[in-house]
Amino acid sequence: MHPIKYLWGIRAYLYKLILGKIGNMSYIGKPIYIGGCKNIYIGNRVRIFPGIRIEAIGKGTIKIEDNCAIEQNVHITSGFDELKINKNTTIAAYAFITNIDHEYSDISKSVLEQPLIPKKTVIGEGCFIGYGASIQAGTILGKHCVVGTGAVVKGEFPDYSVIVGVPGKIVKKYDVLTKKWKKL
């Protein structure tokens, strides 16, 4: 193991004192910001690289299950509800995942002065979130979904989907009978 990862392991040990949970063999690179610490739950063998910004606002919780890898400069935000990242998921650098939207209907107020709108967001088991992708509030990704680089994703997507573009659309699905990915 690279020497810097030993420091990350020590940092993870210290986080056991302030986070809701951090599992065995997990490590965290130097974060930009961690807010709502007691509502953040990290499983075993989770690798979080430097630059994470992770926020559990109000009653929001963030649960990252076992064996996930989160690359550098990722932003994860949860408010009023649980945001769950299921096991064996990889999140590439500069991705954004949230379960809240901002209200903007009152034009006499700044968007930041208006309420947050919670919407269920779940990243399925074994997903891959590409570089710079945005997972918007109200997104449910099934098992083993692949989200392409720079995609902006919102909505429900079935297991074994490849999602690309702005807005994100399914371009391939895995056919369990032929055991091949098929273009749509």
Coordinates of C-alpha atoms in Angstrom, one line a residue:
M1 CA 0.0 0.0 0.0
H2 CA 1.2 3.5 -0.9
P3 CA 2.5 5.4 2.2
I4 CA 0.0 8.2 1.9
K5 CA -2.8 5.7 2.2
Y6 CA -1.5 4.8 5.7
L7 CA -2.2 8.5 6.6
W8 CA -5.7 8.2 5.1
G9 CA -6.2 5.1 7.3
I10 CA -5.2 7.0 10.4
R11 CA -7.6 9.8 9.3
A12 CA -10.4 7.2 8.9
Y13 CA -9.7 5.9 12.4
L14 CA -10.1 9.4 13.8
Y15 CA -13.4 9.7 11.8
K16 CA -14.8 6.8 13.8
L17 CA -15.1 9.3 16.6
I18 CA -17.3 11.7 14.6
L19 CA -19.1 9.8 11.8
G20 CA -22.2 7.7 12.3
K21 CA -20.0 4.8 11.1
I22 CA -16.9 4.0 9.2
G23 CA -16.2 0.4 8.5
N24 CA -13.0 -1.7 8.6
M25 CA -10.3 -1.2 6.0
S26 CA -11.9 2.1 4.8
Y27 CA -9.9 5.2 4.2
I28 CA -10.6 8.8 3.4
G29 CA -8.2 11.2 1.6
K30 CA -8.1 14.8 2.8
P31 CA -11.7 16.1 2.4
I32 CA -12.7 19.6 1.4
Y33 CA -15.7 19.4 3.7
I34 CA -17.7 16.9 5.7
G35 CA -21.0 18.1 7.3
G36 CA -23.6 16.3 9.3
C37 CA -21.0 13.8 10.4
K38 CA -23.3 11.7 12.6
N39 CA -25.6 11.0 9.7
I40 CA -22.8 9.7 7.4
Y41 CA -22.4 5.9 7.4
I42 CA -19.5 4.3 5.5
G43 CA -19.1 0.5 5.1
N44 CA -16.1 -1.8 5.0
R45 CA -13.4 -1.4 2.3
V46 CA -14.6 2.0 1.1
R47 CA -11.9 4.1 -0.6
I48 CA -12.6 7.8 -0.7
F49 CA -9.9 9.8 -2.4
P50 CA -9.0 13.5 -1.6
G51 CA -11.3 16.4 -2.2
I52 CA -14.6 14.8 -1.1
R53 CA -17.4 17.2 -0.2
I54 CA -20.0 15.2 1.6
E55 CA -23.0 16.8 3.4
A56 CA -25.9 15.4 5.4
I57 CA -28.1 18.4 5.9
G58 CA -30.8 18.4 8.6
K59 CA -32.2 14.9 8.9
G60 CA -30.5 13.7 5.7
T61 CA -28.3 10.6 5.8
I62 CA -25.7 9.3 3.5
K63 CA -25.0 5.5 3.4
I64 CA -22.1 4.2 1.4
E65 CA -22.1 0.4 1.5
D66 CA -19.1 -2.0 1.4
N67 CA -16.4 -2.0 -1.3
C68 CA -17.1 1.3 -2.9
A69 CA -14.5 3.6 -4.5
I70 CA -15.1 7.3 -4.7
E71 CA -12.4 9.2 -6.7
Q72 CA -11.2 12.8 -6.0
N73 CA -13.3 15.9 -5.9
V74 CA -16.8 14.2 -5.7
H75 CA -19.7 16.1 -4.1
I76 CA -22.5 14.1 -2.3
T77 CA -25.4 16.0 -0.6
S78 CA -28.4 14.6 1.2
G79 CA -31.2 16.5 3.0
F80 CA -34.3 15.2 4.8
D81 CA -34.0 11.6 3.7
E82 CA -31.5 8.8 3.0
L83 CA -29.2 8.9 0.0
K84 CA -27.8 5.4 -0.5
I85 CA -24.9 4.2 -2.5
N86 CA -25.0 0.4 -2.7
K87 CA -22.0 -1.9 -2.5
N88 CA -19.4 -2.4 -5.2
T89 CA -20.0 1.0 -6.8
T90 CA -17.3 3.1 -8.4
I91 CA -17.7 6.9 -8.6
A92 CA -15.2 8.6 -10.9
A93 CA -13.8 12.1 -10.2
Y94 CA -15.8 15.3 -10.2
A95 CA -19.2 13.5 -10.0
F96 CA -22.1 15.0 -8.1
I97 CA -24.9 13.0 -6.4
T98 CA -27.8 14.6 -4.5
N99 CA -31.3 13.8 -3.2
I100 CA -32.4 17.5 -2.9
D101 CA -33.5 20.1 -5.4
H102 CA -33.9 23.8 -4.8
E103 CA -37.3 25.5 -5.1
Y104 CA -37.1 28.5 -7.4
S105 CA -40.8 29.4 -8.0
D106 CA -40.8 32.6 -5.9
I107 CA -39.0 35.1 -8.1
S108 CA -38.9 37.7 -5.3
K109 CA -36.4 35.5 -3.4
S110 CA -33.0 34.1 -4.1
V111 CA -33.0 30.4 -4.9
L112 CA -30.9 29.9 -1.7
E113 CA -33.7 31.6 0.4
Q114 CA -36.3 29.1 -0.9
P115 CA -36.9 25.6 0.6
L116 CA -35.1 22.4 -0.4
I117 CA -37.2 19.7 -2.0
P118 CA -36.2 16.1 -1.1
K119 CA -36.5 13.3 -3.6
K120 CA -35.4 9.7 -3.2
T121 CA -32.0 8.9 -4.7
V122 CA -30.4 5.5 -4.8
I123 CA -27.3 4.2 -6.6
G124 CA -27.7 0.5 -7.2
E125 CA -25.3 -2.3 -6.5
G126 CA -22.2 -2.5 -8.7
C127 CA -22.9 0.8 -10.6
F128 CA -20.2 2.9 -12.3
I129 CA -20.7 6.7 -12.3
G130 CA -18.5 8.3 -15.0
Y131 CA -16.2 11.3 -14.7
G132 CA -18.1 14.6 -14.1
A133 CA -21.5 12.9 -14.1
S134 CA -24.4 14.5 -12.2
I135 CA -26.9 12.3 -10.4
Q136 CA -29.9 14.5 -9.7
A137 CA -32.5 14.3 -6.9
G138 CA -35.1 11.7 -7.7
T139 CA -32.8 9.2 -9.5
I140 CA -33.0 5.5 -8.9
L141 CA -30.3 3.5 -10.6
G142 CA -30.8 -0.3 -10.8
K143 CA -28.1 -2.9 -10.3
H144 CA -24.9 -2.5 -12.4
C145 CA -25.9 0.6 -14.3
V146 CA -23.1 2.5 -16.1
V147 CA -23.4 6.3 -16.3
G148 CA -21.3 7.9 -18.9
T149 CA -18.9 10.8 -18.5
G150 CA -20.6 14.1 -18.1
A151 CA -24.1 12.7 -18.1
V152 CA -26.9 14.5 -16.2
V153 CA -29.2 11.8 -14.9
K154 CA -32.7 12.0 -13.4
G155 CA -35.4 9.4 -13.2
E156 CA -35.6 5.6 -12.7
F157 CA -33.3 3.3 -14.7
P158 CA -33.6 -0.5 -14.7
D159 CA -30.8 -2.9 -13.9
Y160 CA -27.9 -3.3 -16.4
S161 CA -28.5 0.0 -18.3
V162 CA -25.9 2.3 -19.9
I163 CA -27.0 5.9 -19.5
V164 CA -25.3 8.8 -21.4
G165 CA -26.0 12.4 -22.4
V166 CA -27.8 15.5 -21.2
P167 CA -30.4 14.6 -20.3
G168 CA -29.3 11.1 -19.5
K169 CA -30.9 8.4 -21.7
I170 CA -30.4 4.6 -21.9
V171 CA -28.4 3.7 -24.9
K172 CA -27.6 0.0 -24.1
K173 CA -29.0 -2.7 -21.9
Y174 CA -27.5 -6.0 -20.9
D175 CA -29.5 -9.0 -22.3
V176 CA -29.4 -11.7 -19.6
L177 CA -30.3 -14.4 -22.2
T178 CA -27.6 -13.7 -24.7
K179 CA -25.2 -12.4 -22.1
K180 CA -24.3 -9.4 -24.3
W181 CA -24.8 -5.6 -24.1
K182 CA -27.4 -4.5 -26.8
K183 CA -27.8 -1.1 -28.3
L184 CA -31.3 0.4 -28.0

